[in-house]
Coordinates of C-alpha atoms in Angstrom, one line a residue:
Chain A
M1 CA 102.9 207.9 133.7
V2 CA 100.8 207.4 130.6
K3 CA 103.7 209.0 128.6
I4 CA 106.2 206.5 130.0
F5 CA 103.9 203.6 129.1
E6 CA 103.5 205.0 125.5
D7 CA 107.2 205.3 125.0
Y8 CA 108.1 201.9 126.4
R9 CA 104.9 200.0 125.6
R10 CA 106.7 197.0 124.0
L11 CA 109.2 196.6 126.8
I12 CA 106.6 197.0 129.6
L13 CA 104.1 194.6 128.1
G14 CA 106.8 192.1 127.4
C15 CA 108.1 192.2 131.0
I16 CA 104.6 192.0 132.4
S17 CA 103.9 188.7 130.6
I18 CA 107.1 187.2 131.9
V19 CA 106.3 188.2 135.5
L20 CA 102.7 187.0 135.1
F21 CA 104.0 183.7 133.8
F22 CA 106.2 183.1 136.9
L23 CA 103.4 184.3 139.2
A24 CA 100.9 182.0 137.7
W25 CA 103.3 179.1 137.9
E26 CA 104.0 179.8 141.6
A27 CA 100.3 180.3 142.4
L28 CA 99.3 177.1 140.6
L29 CA 101.7 174.9 142.5
T30 CA 101.1 176.7 145.8
W31 CA 97.3 176.8 146.0
V32 CA 95.8 174.7 143.1
I33 CA 97.9 171.6 142.6
P34 CA 99.8 170.1 145.5
M35 CA 103.5 170.1 144.4
N36 CA 105.5 166.9 144.2
K37 CA 109.1 168.1 144.3
F38 CA 110.3 165.0 142.5
V39 CA 108.2 165.9 139.5
I40 CA 108.1 169.7 139.3
S41 CA 109.4 172.8 141.0
K42 CA 108.2 176.3 141.4
P43 CA 109.9 179.7 140.8
S44 CA 110.5 180.6 144.5
L45 CA 112.4 177.4 145.1
I46 CA 114.2 177.7 141.7
F47 CA 115.4 181.2 142.4
M48 CA 116.6 180.2 145.9
G49 CA 118.4 177.2 144.5
L50 CA 120.0 179.3 141.8
F51 CA 121.1 181.8 144.4
Q52 CA 122.9 179.0 146.3
D53 CA 124.7 177.8 143.1
I54 CA 125.8 181.3 142.4
K55 CA 127.0 181.8 146.0
S56 CA 129.0 178.6 146.1
G57 CA 130.6 179.5 142.7
L58 CA 129.4 176.3 141.1
L59 CA 127.4 178.1 138.4
W60 CA 130.3 180.2 137.3
R61 CA 132.6 177.2 137.2
D62 CA 130.2 175.3 135.1
L63 CA 129.6 178.3 132.8
A64 CA 133.4 178.6 132.3
V65 CA 133.8 174.9 131.6
S66 CA 130.9 174.9 129.0
G67 CA 132.1 178.3 127.5
K68 CA 135.3 176.9 126.2
P69 CA 134.0 174.3 123.7
L70 CA 131.3 176.8 122.8
L71 CA 133.8 179.4 121.9
F72 CA 136.2 177.1 120.1
G73 CA 133.5 175.3 118.1
F74 CA 131.7 178.5 117.2
G75 CA 134.9 180.3 116.2
A76 CA 136.1 177.4 114.1
A77 CA 132.6 177.2 112.4
A78 CA 132.9 180.9 111.5
I79 CA 136.5 180.6 110.3
I80 CA 135.8 177.6 108.1
G81 CA 132.1 178.2 107.2
I82 CA 132.3 181.7 105.8
P83 CA 135.1 181.0 103.2
V84 CA 133.4 177.7 102.2
G85 CA 130.1 179.5 101.6
A86 CA 131.8 182.4 99.8
V87 CA 133.6 180.0 97.4
M88 CA 130.3 178.1 96.8
G89 CA 128.8 181.5 95.9
W90 CA 131.5 182.4 93.5
R91 CA 132.3 179.1 91.9
V92 CA 129.0 177.8 90.4
R93 CA 130.3 174.2 90.0
F94 CA 131.6 174.1 93.5
G95 CA 128.3 175.4 94.8
Y96 CA 126.2 172.9 92.7
A97 CA 128.5 170.0 94.0
L98 CA 128.2 170.9 97.7
D99 CA 124.7 172.3 98.0
P100 CA 122.6 169.1 98.2
L101 CA 125.0 167.4 100.6
L102 CA 125.3 170.4 102.9
T103 CA 121.6 171.1 102.7
A104 CA 120.8 167.6 103.8
L105 CA 123.2 167.9 106.7
Y106 CA 121.9 171.3 107.7
A107 CA 118.3 170.0 107.7
S108 CA 119.0 166.8 109.7
P109 CA 119.1 166.8 113.5
L110 CA 122.8 166.5 113.7
V111 CA 122.8 166.1 117.5
A112 CA 122.1 162.5 116.7
I113 CA 125.8 162.0 115.9
A114 CA 126.8 163.3 119.4
P115 CA 127.6 159.8 120.7
L116 CA 129.8 159.1 117.7
V117 CA 131.7 162.4 118.0
I118 CA 132.3 161.6 121.7
I119 CA 133.6 158.2 120.7
F120 CA 135.9 159.7 118.1
F121 CA 137.2 162.7 119.9
G122 CA 136.8 161.9 123.6
V123 CA 135.0 163.4 126.5
G124 CA 137.2 166.5 126.8
I125 CA 136.9 169.9 125.3
S126 CA 137.7 168.7 121.7
G127 CA 134.8 166.3 121.4
K128 CA 132.3 169.0 122.5
A129 CA 134.0 171.7 120.4
I130 CA 133.7 169.5 117.4
L131 CA 130.0 168.8 118.1
V132 CA 129.4 172.5 118.4
F133 CA 131.3 173.1 115.2
T134 CA 129.3 170.5 113.3
L135 CA 126.1 172.1 114.4
C136 CA 126.9 175.7 113.7
V137 CA 129.1 175.6 110.6
F138 CA 126.0 175.3 108.4
P139 CA 124.4 178.6 109.1
F140 CA 127.7 180.3 108.4
V141 CA 128.1 178.4 105.1
F142 CA 124.6 179.0 103.8
N143 CA 124.4 182.6 104.9
S144 CA 127.7 183.6 103.3
F145 CA 126.7 181.6 100.2
A146 CA 123.5 183.6 100.0
G147 CA 125.4 186.8 100.8
V148 CA 127.8 186.3 97.9
R149 CA 125.0 185.4 95.6
S150 CA 123.1 188.6 96.3
V151 CA 126.0 190.8 95.4
D152 CA 124.4 193.3 93.0
L153 CA 126.2 193.3 89.6
L154 CA 124.9 196.8 89.0
L155 CA 126.9 198.0 92.0
V156 CA 129.9 196.2 90.9
N157 CA 129.7 197.8 87.5
A158 CA 129.0 201.2 89.0
V159 CA 132.1 201.0 91.2
R160 CA 134.2 199.7 88.3
S161 CA 133.0 202.5 86.1
F162 CA 134.3 205.1 88.5
G163 CA 137.7 203.4 88.4
G164 CA 137.3 200.8 91.2
K165 CA 139.9 198.0 91.1
E166 CA 139.4 194.4 92.4
L167 CA 140.3 195.4 96.0
D168 CA 137.9 198.3 95.9
L169 CA 135.1 196.0 94.8
Y170 CA 135.7 193.9 97.9
R171 CA 135.9 196.8 100.3
I172 CA 133.0 198.9 98.8
V173 CA 130.5 196.3 97.5
I174 CA 131.2 192.7 98.4
V175 CA 132.1 192.8 102.1
P176 CA 129.2 195.3 102.9
T177 CA 126.8 193.0 101.1
V178 CA 128.0 189.7 102.6
L179 CA 128.6 190.9 106.2
P180 CA 124.9 191.4 107.3
F181 CA 124.2 187.8 106.0
V182 CA 127.0 186.4 108.0
I183 CA 126.0 188.2 111.2
A184 CA 122.4 186.9 110.7
G185 CA 124.0 183.4 110.3
A186 CA 125.9 183.9 113.5
R187 CA 122.6 184.5 115.3
Y188 CA 121.2 181.2 114.1
A189 CA 124.5 179.5 114.8
I190 CA 124.7 180.6 118.4
G191 CA 121.4 178.8 119.3
R192 CA 122.7 175.6 117.7
A193 CA 126.0 176.0 119.5
L194 CA 124.2 176.0 122.8
I195 CA 122.4 172.9 121.9
G196 CA 125.7 171.2 120.9
V197 CA 127.4 172.0 124.2
L198 CA 124.4 170.8 126.3
V199 CA 124.0 167.6 124.4
G200 CA 127.7 166.9 124.4
E201 CA 127.8 167.4 128.2
F202 CA 124.7 165.2 128.7
F203 CA 126.6 162.3 127.2
A204 CA 130.1 162.6 128.5
A205 CA 131.3 165.1 131.1
S206 CA 132.1 165.6 134.7
E207 CA 131.3 169.3 134.9
G208 CA 129.7 172.0 132.8
V209 CA 126.2 173.3 132.5
G210 CA 124.9 170.3 130.5
Y211 CA 126.4 167.8 132.9
R212 CA 124.9 169.7 135.9
I213 CA 121.4 169.7 134.4
A214 CA 121.6 166.0 133.7
W215 CA 123.0 165.3 137.2
Y216 CA 120.5 167.4 139.0
G217 CA 117.8 165.6 137.0
D218 CA 119.2 162.2 138.0
M219 CA 119.3 163.3 141.6
Y220 CA 115.7 164.7 141.5
V221 CA 117.0 168.1 142.6
L222 CA 114.6 169.8 140.2
D223 CA 114.7 173.3 141.6
R224 CA 118.5 173.4 140.9
M225 CA 118.0 171.9 137.5
F226 CA 115.4 174.5 136.6
G227 CA 117.8 177.2 137.8
Y228 CA 120.4 176.0 135.3
I229 CA 117.8 175.8 132.5
L230 CA 116.8 179.4 133.3
V231 CA 120.4 180.5 133.1
M232 CA 120.7 178.8 129.7
M233 CA 117.6 180.7 128.5
I234 CA 119.1 184.0 129.7
V235 CA 122.4 183.2 128.0
A236 CA 120.7 182.4 124.7
V237 CA 118.6 185.6 124.8
I238 CA 121.7 187.7 125.6
F239 CA 123.6 186.2 122.7
T240 CA 120.8 186.4 120.1
E241 CA 119.5 189.8 121.1
G242 CA 123.0 191.1 121.5
I243 CA 123.7 190.1 117.9
R244 CA 120.4 191.6 116.7
W245 CA 121.3 194.8 118.5
A246 CA 124.7 194.8 116.8
E247 CA 123.1 194.3 113.4
R248 CA 120.8 197.2 113.9
T249 CA 123.6 199.4 115.0
A250 CA 126.2 198.4 112.5
F251 CA 123.9 198.2 109.4
P252 CA 121.4 201.1 109.7
W253 CA 120.6 201.0 106.0
R254 CA 119.0 197.6 106.4
V255 CA 116.1 199.0 108.3
G256 CA 114.5 200.0 105.0
M257 CA 115.4 196.9 103.1
Chain B
M1 CA 132.4 222.2 67.3
T2 CA 133.8 219.1 65.7
R3 CA 131.5 216.2 65.2
E4 CA 134.1 213.7 66.0
Y5 CA 134.5 214.3 69.8
I6 CA 133.0 210.9 70.6
E7 CA 133.5 208.3 67.8
A8 CA 132.4 204.8 67.3
K9 CA 133.9 203.1 64.3
N10 CA 132.6 199.8 63.0
V11 CA 132.0 198.4 66.5
N12 CA 130.9 194.7 66.6
L13 CA 130.0 193.0 69.8
T14 CA 128.7 189.5 70.4
F15 CA 127.7 187.9 73.6
T16 CA 127.6 184.2 74.2
P17 CA 125.4 183.4 77.3
P18 CA 126.1 180.1 78.9
N19 CA 124.3 177.3 77.0
R20 CA 122.7 179.7 74.6
M21 CA 123.2 180.8 71.0
P22 CA 125.6 183.8 70.6
V23 CA 123.7 187.1 70.5
T24 CA 125.0 189.9 68.3
A25 CA 124.4 193.1 70.2
L26 CA 126.1 195.6 68.0
Q27 CA 127.0 195.2 64.3
D28 CA 129.1 197.8 62.4
F29 CA 127.9 200.4 64.8
N30 CA 129.0 203.9 63.9
L31 CA 128.4 207.2 65.6
S32 CA 130.0 210.5 66.1
V33 CA 129.1 213.2 68.7
G34 CA 130.4 216.7 69.0
E35 CA 131.9 218.3 72.1
G36 CA 129.2 219.7 74.4
E37 CA 126.4 218.1 72.4
F38 CA 123.4 216.5 73.9
V39 CA 122.6 213.3 71.9
S40 CA 119.9 210.8 72.6
I41 CA 119.8 207.3 71.3
V42 CA 116.4 205.7 70.9
G43 CA 115.7 202.1 69.7
P44 CA 113.6 199.1 70.4
S45 CA 114.1 197.0 73.5
G46 CA 117.2 194.8 73.4
C47 CA 118.7 196.7 70.5
G48 CA 122.1 197.1 72.2
K49 CA 121.6 200.7 73.4
S50 CA 122.8 199.9 76.9
T51 CA 125.5 197.7 75.6
F52 CA 126.8 200.6 73.6
L53 CA 127.1 202.7 76.7
N54 CA 128.9 200.0 78.6
V55 CA 131.4 199.7 75.8
L56 CA 131.9 203.5 75.8
L57 CA 132.2 203.4 79.6
G58 CA 135.0 200.8 79.2
L59 CA 133.3 197.9 81.0
I60 CA 132.9 195.7 77.9
A61 CA 135.5 195.3 75.2
P62 CA 134.1 195.1 71.6
I63 CA 135.1 192.2 69.4
S64 CA 136.2 194.5 66.6
G65 CA 136.1 198.2 65.9
E66 CA 136.9 200.9 68.4
M67 CA 135.4 203.8 70.3
S68 CA 137.3 206.9 71.2
I69 CA 136.8 210.1 73.1
N70 CA 138.7 213.1 71.9
G71 CA 141.0 210.8 69.9
K72 CA 141.8 208.5 72.8
V73 CA 140.7 204.9 72.2
I74 CA 138.7 203.4 75.1
T75 CA 140.1 200.4 76.7
K76 CA 139.1 200.8 80.4
P77 CA 137.0 203.0 82.6
G78 CA 138.3 206.5 82.8
Q79 CA 137.8 209.8 84.6
D80 CA 136.7 211.5 81.4
R81 CA 133.4 209.6 81.4
A82 CA 130.8 208.9 84.0
M83 CA 127.5 207.0 83.9
V84 CA 124.1 207.6 85.4
F85 CA 122.4 204.2 85.8
Q86 CA 118.7 203.4 85.2
E87 CA 118.3 201.6 88.6
F88 CA 120.5 204.3 90.2
G89 CA 123.3 201.9 91.3
L90 CA 123.7 203.6 94.7
L91 CA 125.4 201.8 97.5
P92 CA 122.7 201.2 100.1
W93 CA 125.2 201.3 103.0
R94 CA 126.4 204.7 102.1
T95 CA 124.9 208.1 102.8
V96 CA 124.1 210.5 100.0
Q97 CA 127.4 212.3 100.7
D98 CA 129.5 209.2 100.6
N99 CA 127.8 207.8 97.6
I100 CA 128.5 211.0 95.7
G101 CA 132.1 211.0 96.9
L102 CA 132.8 207.6 95.4
G103 CA 134.7 208.8 92.3
P104 CA 137.1 211.1 94.2
E105 CA 137.5 208.4 96.9
L106 CA 138.6 205.8 94.3
R107 CA 141.1 208.3 93.0
G108 CA 142.5 208.7 96.5
S109 CA 141.5 212.2 97.4
S110 CA 141.2 213.1 101.1
K111 CA 138.0 212.8 103.0
K112 CA 137.9 216.6 103.5
L113 CA 138.3 217.3 99.8
R114 CA 135.7 214.7 99.0
R115 CA 133.2 216.2 101.3
E116 CA 133.8 219.7 99.8
K117 CA 133.4 218.5 96.3
S118 CA 130.3 216.4 96.9
Q119 CA 128.7 219.3 98.8
H120 CA 129.0 221.5 95.7
F121 CA 127.1 218.9 93.6
I122 CA 124.6 218.1 96.4
N123 CA 123.6 221.8 96.2
M124 CA 123.6 221.7 92.4
V125 CA 121.1 218.8 92.2
G126 CA 119.0 220.3 95.0
L127 CA 119.7 217.8 97.8
S128 CA 121.0 220.1 100.5
G129 CA 119.8 218.8 103.9
F130 CA 119.9 215.2 102.7
E131 CA 123.7 214.7 103.0
N132 CA 123.5 212.1 105.7
H133 CA 120.4 210.2 104.4
Y134 CA 120.7 206.7 103.2
P135 CA 119.3 205.8 99.7
H136 CA 116.3 203.9 101.2
E137 CA 115.2 207.1 102.8
L138 CA 115.0 208.9 99.4
S139 CA 112.3 209.0 96.7
G140 CA 113.1 207.7 93.2
G141 CA 113.7 211.2 91.9
M142 CA 116.0 212.0 94.7
K143 CA 118.0 208.8 94.2
Q144 CA 118.6 209.7 90.6
R145 CA 119.7 213.2 91.7
V146 CA 122.3 211.5 93.8
G147 CA 123.2 209.4 90.7
I148 CA 123.7 212.5 88.6
A149 CA 125.7 214.3 91.3
R150 CA 127.9 211.2 91.7
A151 CA 128.6 211.3 88.0
L152 CA 129.3 215.0 87.9
V153 CA 131.6 215.1 90.9
S154 CA 134.4 213.5 88.9
D155 CA 134.1 216.4 86.5
P156 CA 133.9 214.1 83.4
E157 CA 133.9 215.4 79.9
V158 CA 131.2 213.0 78.9
L159 CA 128.0 212.1 80.8
L160 CA 126.5 208.8 79.8
M161 CA 122.9 208.2 80.9
D162 CA 121.2 204.8 80.5
E163 CA 117.5 205.4 80.7
P164 CA 118.1 207.4 83.8
F165 CA 114.4 208.4 84.3
A166 CA 112.8 205.1 83.3
A167 CA 112.2 204.0 86.9
L168 CA 110.5 207.2 87.9
D169 CA 106.8 208.1 87.7
A170 CA 105.6 210.5 85.0
Q171 CA 105.5 213.7 86.9
T172 CA 108.9 213.1 88.6
R173 CA 110.3 212.3 85.2
D174 CA 109.1 215.7 83.8
I175 CA 110.7 217.5 86.6
M176 CA 113.9 215.6 86.3
Q177 CA 114.1 216.3 82.6
S178 CA 114.0 220.1 83.2
E179 CA 116.5 219.6 86.0
L180 CA 118.8 217.8 83.8
L181 CA 118.7 220.5 81.2
R182 CA 119.4 223.1 83.9
I183 CA 122.4 221.1 85.2
W184 CA 123.6 220.4 81.7
Q185 CA 123.7 224.1 80.9
E186 CA 125.5 224.8 84.2
A187 CA 128.0 221.9 84.0
K188 CA 128.6 222.0 80.2
K189 CA 129.1 218.4 79.4
T190 CA 128.7 216.2 76.4
V191 CA 125.8 214.0 77.1
L192 CA 124.8 210.6 75.5
F193 CA 121.3 209.8 76.7
V194 CA 119.7 206.4 76.0
T195 CA 115.9 206.3 76.3
H196 CA 112.8 204.5 75.2
Q197 CA 110.8 207.7 75.3
I198 CA 110.6 209.7 72.1
E199 CA 109.2 212.8 73.8
E200 CA 112.1 212.8 76.3
A201 CA 114.6 212.4 73.5
V202 CA 113.2 215.4 71.5
Y203 CA 112.8 217.6 74.6
L204 CA 116.4 217.1 75.7
S205 CA 118.5 216.6 72.7
D206 CA 120.4 218.4 70.0
R207 CA 120.3 215.3 67.9
V208 CA 118.4 212.0 68.2
I209 CA 119.9 208.7 66.9
V210 CA 117.4 206.0 66.0
M211 CA 118.8 202.5 66.2
T212 CA 117.7 199.4 64.4
K213 CA 116.5 196.3 66.2
R214 CA 119.1 193.8 67.1
P215 CA 121.9 193.5 66.0
G216 CA 121.9 197.3 66.6
R217 CA 123.1 199.8 64.1
S218 CA 122.4 203.5 63.8
K219 CA 119.6 203.8 61.4
K220 CA 118.9 207.5 61.2
I221 CA 120.1 210.7 62.8
I222 CA 117.5 213.4 63.3
D223 CA 118.4 217.0 64.2
I224 CA 116.4 218.8 66.8
P225 CA 116.5 222.4 65.9
L226 CA 114.4 223.6 68.8
A227 CA 115.7 226.8 70.6
R228 CA 117.2 226.6 74.0
P229 CA 116.5 227.1 76.8
R230 CA 113.5 224.8 76.4
D231 CA 110.5 224.8 78.6
Y232 CA 107.5 222.6 79.2
E233 CA 105.2 224.7 76.8
M234 CA 107.5 223.8 73.9
R235 CA 106.2 220.2 74.2
V236 CA 102.8 221.1 72.7
T237 CA 104.0 223.1 69.7
P238 CA 103.6 221.7 66.2
E239 CA 107.3 221.6 65.6
F240 CA 107.8 219.4 68.6
N241 CA 105.1 217.0 67.6
N242 CA 106.4 216.8 64.0
L243 CA 109.8 215.8 65.3
K244 CA 108.2 213.2 67.6
L245 CA 106.3 211.8 64.6
S246 CA 109.3 211.6 62.4
I247 CA 111.2 209.7 65.0
W248 CA 108.3 207.4 65.5
N249 CA 108.1 206.7 61.8
E250 CA 111.7 205.6 61.8
L251 CA 111.3 203.6 64.9
K252 CA 108.0 201.7 64.3
D253 CA 109.5 199.4 61.6
E254 CA 112.0 198.2 64.1
I255 CA 109.6 197.3 66.8
D256 CA 108.5 193.7 66.9
S257 CA 104.8 193.5 66.2
L258 CA 104.6 190.9 69.0
G259 CA 105.4 193.6 71.5
G260 CA 109.1 193.9 71.9
A261 CA 112.2 191.8 71.6
V262 CA 112.6 188.7 73.7
L263 CA 115.2 189.5 76.4
D264 CA 117.4 186.5 77.0

């Protein structure tokens, strides 16, 4: 028993605090503060509501609806952001020219332009996909930029000295240097992509996770609303931790760097 | 043994860094090294020692003059030369085995053949058991053993070493020096060894070339007539110390009294 605890100490302690959090929440609203269900909900009701949304298939439909713009926007951000960042890294002038503008855009809360994007591109998938793209293209740009900048000239020279040609340099030095940066960028991007979808659906949608959260809120069905928020948290954790796990598995040398 | 196995004839090289004055790294640089010889080059910081090796390696083209190995003029990197780098230059994402197999891989040999070849040199440099380690799991001395094995696996005629032990601590450096002598005697290569350390140059070399401060030319060639095989005790003999002193006397005029050249 003690042995198991020692081996999985991190996992066990982490889970305990999550369980305690929900128990404390439940207890507080059951015995300490009388619960007004138009203001707050508690875990037992949330899980029951969530169970109903799962059983009726509503949750899956909403997830599928929200998944599409997420996928398209995220994919387009990777396809466009990575090459732009790479060129900024290689061509000094191009980098100097774009860096301040893109940095400003990256730093600013771009969800503010959500209404404008919806006006331009409509309430369908495209508007939301573009909002997602706008938010998560920057981590791809800046991380591939940093990746290209950190290509070690010594390694380039070493590979050249053993007879490496241009293509060998890409395969042996440049791609392995840049790839971990890009994957780390994807980890940031996915969080921003989720924000983009939710905000887009808050503004203009008739289904989808963001729409459902807003709608349940308007209807004061707070247990269902919290259920959806919980699902979003789980999705975000699965994505980011999944990518983190992929990084550790695919780039074992980075453990020591 | 001919003295003209490696030859540099009137090599000139000037760099122009962006927005800076041009820097003359090598000026009328001449040198000749015999086959199988171990020659060290010592000189003040920034005198163009490393630049010289990069030209010989075929990474940089000189502005005028030429370098040749066995009569063949150098225009690009070739299998007859291999470099051991000061900061190792190992690929962090590759295991010891795959780092050492780099040369054969670039020449298109099969994975099986690569593994066999690298295994031989892994054993030679004393790294058996570490085939599947990544560079970050190795000590500095072990990293440079990988660097040496990687250079030897291509079976080059000439081994170029650019301050290979400068990044190591003093004791590891002593051990690596005797290891290098052992490997050199086993592998029978011509070695050009760039170093800051006079003692290292005397201990390892058949001849030591002293370079001037920048622009670098060869100032003086000093023969090291110490018997081989050499051992650690030899370093405290009067002959050894006299050789060190004569090199120091040549070198001290070249060293900037302010404490070294400004690297730009």
